[in-house]
Tab-separated table of N, CA and C in Angstrom:
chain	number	residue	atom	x	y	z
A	16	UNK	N	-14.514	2.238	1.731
A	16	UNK	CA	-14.790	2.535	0.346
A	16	UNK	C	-16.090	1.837	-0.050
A	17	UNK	N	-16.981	2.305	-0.900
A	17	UNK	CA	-18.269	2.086	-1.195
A	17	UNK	C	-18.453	1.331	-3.009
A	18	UNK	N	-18.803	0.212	-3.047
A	18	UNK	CA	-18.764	-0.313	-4.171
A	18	UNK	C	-20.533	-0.553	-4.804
A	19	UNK	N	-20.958	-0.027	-5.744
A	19	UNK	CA	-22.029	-0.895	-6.316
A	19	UNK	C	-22.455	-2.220	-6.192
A	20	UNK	N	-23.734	-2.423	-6.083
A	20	UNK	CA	-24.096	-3.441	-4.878
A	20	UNK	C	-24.405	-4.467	-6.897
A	21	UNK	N	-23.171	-5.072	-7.232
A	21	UNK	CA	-22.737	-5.712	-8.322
A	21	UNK	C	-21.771	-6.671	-8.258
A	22	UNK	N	-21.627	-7.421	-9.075
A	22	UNK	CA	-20.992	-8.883	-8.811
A	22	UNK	C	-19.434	-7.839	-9.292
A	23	UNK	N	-19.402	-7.113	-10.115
A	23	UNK	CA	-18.201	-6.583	-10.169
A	23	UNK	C	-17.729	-5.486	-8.776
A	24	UNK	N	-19.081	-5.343	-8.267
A	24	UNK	CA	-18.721	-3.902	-7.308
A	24	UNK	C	-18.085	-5.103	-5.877
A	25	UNK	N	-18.920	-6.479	-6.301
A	25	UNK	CA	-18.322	-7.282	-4.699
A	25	UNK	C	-16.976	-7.841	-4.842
A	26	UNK	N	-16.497	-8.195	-6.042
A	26	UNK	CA	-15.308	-8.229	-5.957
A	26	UNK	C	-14.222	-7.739	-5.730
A	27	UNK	N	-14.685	-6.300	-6.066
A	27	UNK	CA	-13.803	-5.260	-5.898
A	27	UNK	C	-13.867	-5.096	-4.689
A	28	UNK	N	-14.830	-4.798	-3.636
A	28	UNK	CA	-14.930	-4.782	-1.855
A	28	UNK	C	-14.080	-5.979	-1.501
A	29	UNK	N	-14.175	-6.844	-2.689
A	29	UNK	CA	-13.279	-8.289	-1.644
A	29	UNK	C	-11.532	-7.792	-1.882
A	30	UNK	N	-11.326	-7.892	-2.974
A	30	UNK	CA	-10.192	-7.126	-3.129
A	30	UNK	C	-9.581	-5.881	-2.225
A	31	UNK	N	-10.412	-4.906	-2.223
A	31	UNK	CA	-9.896	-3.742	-0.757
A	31	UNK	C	-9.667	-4.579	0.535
A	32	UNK	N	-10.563	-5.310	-0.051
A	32	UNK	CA	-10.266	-5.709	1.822
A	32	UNK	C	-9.629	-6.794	1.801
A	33	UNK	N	-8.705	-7.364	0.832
A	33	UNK	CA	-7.334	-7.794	1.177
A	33	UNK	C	-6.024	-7.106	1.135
A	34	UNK	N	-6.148	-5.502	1.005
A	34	UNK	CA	-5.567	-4.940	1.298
A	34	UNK	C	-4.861	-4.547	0.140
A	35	UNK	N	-5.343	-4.653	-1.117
A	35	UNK	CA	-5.247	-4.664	-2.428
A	35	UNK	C	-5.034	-2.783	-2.929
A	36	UNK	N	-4.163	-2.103	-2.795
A	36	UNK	CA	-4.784	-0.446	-3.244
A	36	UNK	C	-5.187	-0.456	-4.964
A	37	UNK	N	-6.541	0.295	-4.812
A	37	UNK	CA	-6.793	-0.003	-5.943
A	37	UNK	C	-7.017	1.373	-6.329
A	38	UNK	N	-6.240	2.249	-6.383
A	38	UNK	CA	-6.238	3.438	-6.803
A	38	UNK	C	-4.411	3.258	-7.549
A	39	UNK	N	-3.979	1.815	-7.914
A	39	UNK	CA	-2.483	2.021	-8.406
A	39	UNK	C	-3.155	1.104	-9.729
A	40	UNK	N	-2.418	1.266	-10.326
A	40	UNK	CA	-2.226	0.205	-11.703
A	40	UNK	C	-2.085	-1.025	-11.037
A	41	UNK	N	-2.533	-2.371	-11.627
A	41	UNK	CA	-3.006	-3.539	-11.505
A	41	UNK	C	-3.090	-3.939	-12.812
A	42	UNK	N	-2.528	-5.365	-13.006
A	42	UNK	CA	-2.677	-6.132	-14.301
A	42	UNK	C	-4.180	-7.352	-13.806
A	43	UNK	N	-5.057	-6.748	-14.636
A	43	UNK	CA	-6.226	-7.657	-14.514
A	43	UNK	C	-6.271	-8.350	-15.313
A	44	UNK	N	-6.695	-10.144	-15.106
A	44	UNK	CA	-6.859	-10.590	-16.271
A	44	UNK	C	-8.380	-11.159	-16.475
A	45	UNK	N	-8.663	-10.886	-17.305
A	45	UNK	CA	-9.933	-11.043	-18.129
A	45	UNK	C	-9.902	-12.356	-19.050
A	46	UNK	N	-11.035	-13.458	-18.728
A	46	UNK	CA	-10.981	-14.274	-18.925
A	46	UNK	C	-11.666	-14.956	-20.467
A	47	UNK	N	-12.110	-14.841	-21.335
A	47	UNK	CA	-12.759	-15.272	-22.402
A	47	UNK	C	-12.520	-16.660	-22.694
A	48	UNK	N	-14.041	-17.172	-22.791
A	48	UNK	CA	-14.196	-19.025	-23.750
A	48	UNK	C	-15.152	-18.921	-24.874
A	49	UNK	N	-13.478	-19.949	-25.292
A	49	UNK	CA	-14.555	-20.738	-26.803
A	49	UNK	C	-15.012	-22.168	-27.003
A	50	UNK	N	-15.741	-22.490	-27.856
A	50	UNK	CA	-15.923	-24.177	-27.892
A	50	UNK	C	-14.580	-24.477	-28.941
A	51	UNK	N	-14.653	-23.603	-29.654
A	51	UNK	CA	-13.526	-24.145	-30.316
A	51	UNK	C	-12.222	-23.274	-30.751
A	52	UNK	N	-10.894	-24.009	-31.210
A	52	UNK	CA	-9.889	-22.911	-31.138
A	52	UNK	C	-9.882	-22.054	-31.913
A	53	UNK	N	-10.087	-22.611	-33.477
A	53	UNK	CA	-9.829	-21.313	-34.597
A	53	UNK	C	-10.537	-20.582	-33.691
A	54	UNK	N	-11.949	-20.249	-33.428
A	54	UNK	CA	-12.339	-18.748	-32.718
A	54	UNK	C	-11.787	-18.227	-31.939
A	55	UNK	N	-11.260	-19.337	-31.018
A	55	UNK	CA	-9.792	-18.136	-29.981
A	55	UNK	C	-9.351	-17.882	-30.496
A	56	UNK	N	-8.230	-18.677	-31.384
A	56	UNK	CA	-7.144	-18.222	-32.316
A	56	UNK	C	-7.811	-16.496	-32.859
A	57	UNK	N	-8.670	-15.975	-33.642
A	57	UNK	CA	-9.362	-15.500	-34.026
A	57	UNK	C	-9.290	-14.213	-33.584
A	58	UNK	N	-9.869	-14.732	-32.081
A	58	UNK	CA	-9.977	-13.505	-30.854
A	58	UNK	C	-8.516	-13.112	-30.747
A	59	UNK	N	-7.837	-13.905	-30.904
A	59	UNK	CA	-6.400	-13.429	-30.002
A	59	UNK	C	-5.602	-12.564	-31.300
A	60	UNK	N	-5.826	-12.856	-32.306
A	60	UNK	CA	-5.615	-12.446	-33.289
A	60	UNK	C	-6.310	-10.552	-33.679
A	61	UNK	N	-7.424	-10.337	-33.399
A	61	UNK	CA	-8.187	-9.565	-33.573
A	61	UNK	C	-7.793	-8.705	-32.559
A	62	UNK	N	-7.634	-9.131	-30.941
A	62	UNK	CA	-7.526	-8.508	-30.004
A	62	UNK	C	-5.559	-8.145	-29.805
A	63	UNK	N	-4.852	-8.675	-30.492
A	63	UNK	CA	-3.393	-8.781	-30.062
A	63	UNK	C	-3.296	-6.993	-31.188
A	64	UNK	N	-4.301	-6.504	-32.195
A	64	UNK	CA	-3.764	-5.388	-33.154
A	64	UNK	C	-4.737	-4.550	-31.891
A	65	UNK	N	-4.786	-4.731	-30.965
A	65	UNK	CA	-5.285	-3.431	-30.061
A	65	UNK	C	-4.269	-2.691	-28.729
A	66	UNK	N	-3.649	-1.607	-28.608
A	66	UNK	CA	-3.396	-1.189	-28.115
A	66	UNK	C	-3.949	-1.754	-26.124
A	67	UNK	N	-5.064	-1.683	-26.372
A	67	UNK	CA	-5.404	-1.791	-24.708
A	67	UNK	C	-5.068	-2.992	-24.217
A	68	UNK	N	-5.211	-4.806	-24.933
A	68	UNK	CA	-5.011	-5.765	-24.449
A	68	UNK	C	-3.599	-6.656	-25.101
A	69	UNK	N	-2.422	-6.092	-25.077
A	69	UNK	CA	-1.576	-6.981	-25.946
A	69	UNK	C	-1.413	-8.354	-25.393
A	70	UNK	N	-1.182	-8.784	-24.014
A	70	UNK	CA	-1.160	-9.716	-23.530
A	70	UNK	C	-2.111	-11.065	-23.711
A	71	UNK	N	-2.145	-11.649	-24.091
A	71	UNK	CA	-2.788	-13.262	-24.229
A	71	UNK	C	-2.329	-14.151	-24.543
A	72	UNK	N	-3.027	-15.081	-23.768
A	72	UNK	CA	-2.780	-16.703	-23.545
A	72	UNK	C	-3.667	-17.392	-23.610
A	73	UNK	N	-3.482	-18.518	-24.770
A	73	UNK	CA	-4.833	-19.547	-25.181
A	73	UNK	C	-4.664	-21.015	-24.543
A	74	UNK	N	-5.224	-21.790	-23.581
A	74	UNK	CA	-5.195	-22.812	-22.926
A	74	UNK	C	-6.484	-23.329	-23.304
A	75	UNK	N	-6.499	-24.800	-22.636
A	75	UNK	CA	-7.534	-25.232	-22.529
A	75	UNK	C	-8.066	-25.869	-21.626
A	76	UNK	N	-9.285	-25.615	-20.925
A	76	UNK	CA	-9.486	-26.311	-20.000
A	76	UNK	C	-9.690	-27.922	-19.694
A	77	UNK	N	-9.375	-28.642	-18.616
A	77	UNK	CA	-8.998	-30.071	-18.859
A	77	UNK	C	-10.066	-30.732	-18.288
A	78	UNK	N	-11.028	-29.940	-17.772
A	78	UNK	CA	-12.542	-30.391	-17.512
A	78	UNK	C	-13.451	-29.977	-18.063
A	79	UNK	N	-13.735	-29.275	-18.661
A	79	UNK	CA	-14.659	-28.776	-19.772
A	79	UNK	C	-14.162	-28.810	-21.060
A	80	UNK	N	-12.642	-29.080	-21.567
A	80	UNK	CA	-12.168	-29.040	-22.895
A	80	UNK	C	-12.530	-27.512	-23.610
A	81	UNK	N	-13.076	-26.838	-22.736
A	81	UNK	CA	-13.467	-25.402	-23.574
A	81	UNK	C	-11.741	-24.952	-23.403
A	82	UNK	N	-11.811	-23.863	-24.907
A	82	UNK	CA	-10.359	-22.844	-25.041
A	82	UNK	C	-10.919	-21.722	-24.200
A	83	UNK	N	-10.059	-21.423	-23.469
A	83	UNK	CA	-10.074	-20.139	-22.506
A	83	UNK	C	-8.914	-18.859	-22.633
A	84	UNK	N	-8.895	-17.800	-23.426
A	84	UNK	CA	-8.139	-17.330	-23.831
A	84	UNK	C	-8.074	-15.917	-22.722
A	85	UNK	N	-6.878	-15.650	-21.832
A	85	UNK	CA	-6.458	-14.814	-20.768
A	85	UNK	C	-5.812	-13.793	-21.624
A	86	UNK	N	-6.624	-12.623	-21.278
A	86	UNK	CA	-6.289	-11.152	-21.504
A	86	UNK	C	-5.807	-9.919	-20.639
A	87	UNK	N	-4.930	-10.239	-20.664
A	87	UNK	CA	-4.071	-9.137	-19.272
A	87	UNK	C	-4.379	-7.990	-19.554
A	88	UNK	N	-5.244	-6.595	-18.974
A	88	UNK	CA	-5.003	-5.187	-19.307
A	88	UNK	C	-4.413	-4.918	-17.744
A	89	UNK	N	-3.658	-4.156	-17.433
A	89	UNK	CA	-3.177	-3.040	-16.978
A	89	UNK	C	-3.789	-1.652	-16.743
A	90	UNK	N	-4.538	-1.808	-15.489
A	90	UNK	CA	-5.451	-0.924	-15.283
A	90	UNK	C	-5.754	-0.375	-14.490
A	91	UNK	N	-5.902	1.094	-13.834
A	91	UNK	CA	-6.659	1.122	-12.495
A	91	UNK	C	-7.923	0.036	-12.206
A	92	UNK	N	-7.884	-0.377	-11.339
A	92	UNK	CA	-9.754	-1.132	-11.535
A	92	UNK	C	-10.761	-0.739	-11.012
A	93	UNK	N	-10.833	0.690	-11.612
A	93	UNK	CA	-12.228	1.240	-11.413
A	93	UNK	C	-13.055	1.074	-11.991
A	94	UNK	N	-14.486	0.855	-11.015
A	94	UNK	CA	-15.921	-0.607	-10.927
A	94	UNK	C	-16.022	0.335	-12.818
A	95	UNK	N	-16.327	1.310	-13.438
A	95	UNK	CA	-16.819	1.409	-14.174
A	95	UNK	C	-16.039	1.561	-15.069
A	96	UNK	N	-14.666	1.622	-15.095
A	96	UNK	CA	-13.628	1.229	-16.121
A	96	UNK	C	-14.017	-0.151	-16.314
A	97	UNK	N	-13.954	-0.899	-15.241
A	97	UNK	CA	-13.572	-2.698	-15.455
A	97	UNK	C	-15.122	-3.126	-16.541
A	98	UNK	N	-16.226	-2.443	-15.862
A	98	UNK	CA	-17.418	-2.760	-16.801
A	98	UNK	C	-17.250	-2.515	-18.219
A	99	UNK	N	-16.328	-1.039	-18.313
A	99	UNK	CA	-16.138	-1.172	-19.882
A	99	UNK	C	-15.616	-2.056	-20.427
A	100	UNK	N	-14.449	-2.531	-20.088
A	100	UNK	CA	-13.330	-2.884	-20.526
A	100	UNK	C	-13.782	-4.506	-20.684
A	101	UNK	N	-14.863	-5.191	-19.669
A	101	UNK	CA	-15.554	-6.337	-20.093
A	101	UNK	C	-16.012	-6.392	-21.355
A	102	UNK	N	-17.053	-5.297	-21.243
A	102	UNK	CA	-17.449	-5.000	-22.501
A	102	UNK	C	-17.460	-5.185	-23.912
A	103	UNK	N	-16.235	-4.250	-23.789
A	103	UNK	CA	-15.373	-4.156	-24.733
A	103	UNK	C	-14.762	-5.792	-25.596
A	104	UNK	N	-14.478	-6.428	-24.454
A	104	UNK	CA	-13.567	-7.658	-25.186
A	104	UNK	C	-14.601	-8.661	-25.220
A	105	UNK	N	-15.973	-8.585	-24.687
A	105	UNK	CA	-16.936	-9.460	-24.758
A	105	UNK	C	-17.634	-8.982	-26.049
A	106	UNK	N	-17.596	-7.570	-26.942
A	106	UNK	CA	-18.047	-7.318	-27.788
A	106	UNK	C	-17.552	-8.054	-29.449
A	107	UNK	N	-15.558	-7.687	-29.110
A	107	UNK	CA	-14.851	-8.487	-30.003
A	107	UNK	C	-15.150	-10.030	-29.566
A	108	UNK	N	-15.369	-10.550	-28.607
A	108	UNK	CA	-15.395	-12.376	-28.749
A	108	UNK	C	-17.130	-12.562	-29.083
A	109	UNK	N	-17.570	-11.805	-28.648
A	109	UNK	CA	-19.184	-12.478	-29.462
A	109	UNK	C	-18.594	-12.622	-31.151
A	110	UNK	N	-17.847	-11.915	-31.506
A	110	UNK	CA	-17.815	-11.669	-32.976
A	110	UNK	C	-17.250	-12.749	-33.415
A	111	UNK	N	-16.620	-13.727	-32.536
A	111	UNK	CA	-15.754	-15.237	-32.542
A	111	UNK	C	-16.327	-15.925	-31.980
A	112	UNK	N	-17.652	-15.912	-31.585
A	112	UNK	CA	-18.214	-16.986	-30.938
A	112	UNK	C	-17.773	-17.346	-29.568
A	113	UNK	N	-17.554	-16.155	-28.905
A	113	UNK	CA	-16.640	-16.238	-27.838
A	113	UNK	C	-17.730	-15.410	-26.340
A	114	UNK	N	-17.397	-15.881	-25.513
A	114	UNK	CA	-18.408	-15.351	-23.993
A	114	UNK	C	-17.284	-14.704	-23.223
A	115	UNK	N	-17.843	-13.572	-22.437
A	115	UNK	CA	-16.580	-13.168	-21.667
A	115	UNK	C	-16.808	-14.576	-20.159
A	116	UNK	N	-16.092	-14.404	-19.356
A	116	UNK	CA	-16.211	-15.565	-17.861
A	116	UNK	C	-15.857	-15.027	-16.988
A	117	UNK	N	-15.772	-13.514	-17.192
A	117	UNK	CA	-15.328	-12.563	-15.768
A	117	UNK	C	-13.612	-12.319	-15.742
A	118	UNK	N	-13.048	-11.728	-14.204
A	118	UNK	CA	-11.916	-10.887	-14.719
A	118	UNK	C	-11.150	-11.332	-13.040
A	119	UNK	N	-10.155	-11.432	-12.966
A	119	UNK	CA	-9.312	-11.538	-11.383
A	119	UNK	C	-7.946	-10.586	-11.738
A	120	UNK	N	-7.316	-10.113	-10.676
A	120	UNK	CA	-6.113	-9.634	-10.055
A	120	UNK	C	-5.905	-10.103	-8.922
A	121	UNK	N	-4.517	-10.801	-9.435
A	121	UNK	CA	-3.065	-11.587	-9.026
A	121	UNK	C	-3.096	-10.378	-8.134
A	122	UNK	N	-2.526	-10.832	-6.613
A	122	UNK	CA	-1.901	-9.662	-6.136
A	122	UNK	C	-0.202	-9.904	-6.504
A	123	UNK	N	0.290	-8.944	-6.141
A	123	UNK	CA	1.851	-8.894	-7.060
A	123	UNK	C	2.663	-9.499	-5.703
A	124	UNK	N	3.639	-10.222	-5.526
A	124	UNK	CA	4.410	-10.727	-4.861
A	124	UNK	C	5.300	-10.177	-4.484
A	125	UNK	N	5.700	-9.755	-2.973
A	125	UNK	CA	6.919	-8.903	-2.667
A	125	UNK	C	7.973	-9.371	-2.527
């Protein structure tokens, strides 16, 4: 399988080739930081009345003290779906002062 020569297209080659099928649904999670919480709070708030991402979780990191708020979508992860869908939630967290930090899939446990 042939991926865009992209930091999203190499992950995805790393993924196939752990044997990952990525032509099934996959819960990806998408990572977003803030310096501070009200703006997660904010994000999670803004993003929890959307249909595409209900899932989130606001932590904080214990070496940087940044809030890192995890957004589960449920998705095929196709390279130009996943670009939207960055997008997309990097568009709502700029609006909170918020950066996207990229996206992983858990493989599922048998």
């Amino acid at each position: 399988m042939q991926f865009p020569n992209d930091d999203n297209g190499q992950l995805l080659s790393e993924i196939a080739a752990a044997g990952i099928d990525l032509s099934q649904m996959q819960k990806i999670d998408f990572y977003i930081l803030f310096e501070q919480k009200n703006n997660a709070e904010q994000f999670i708030d803004a993003i929890s009345k959307d249909d595409l991402a209900p899932q989130t979780k606001l932590g904080k990191c214990p070496d940087t003290g940044v809030w890192e708020v995890l957004t589960t979508v449920t998705m095929v992860p196709a390279h130009e779906l996943l670009n939207q869908t960055e997008q997309y939630l990097e568009s709502i967290a700029n609006g909170h002062e918020g950066y996207g930090d990229g996206w992983g899939l858990m493989a599922e446990e048998e």
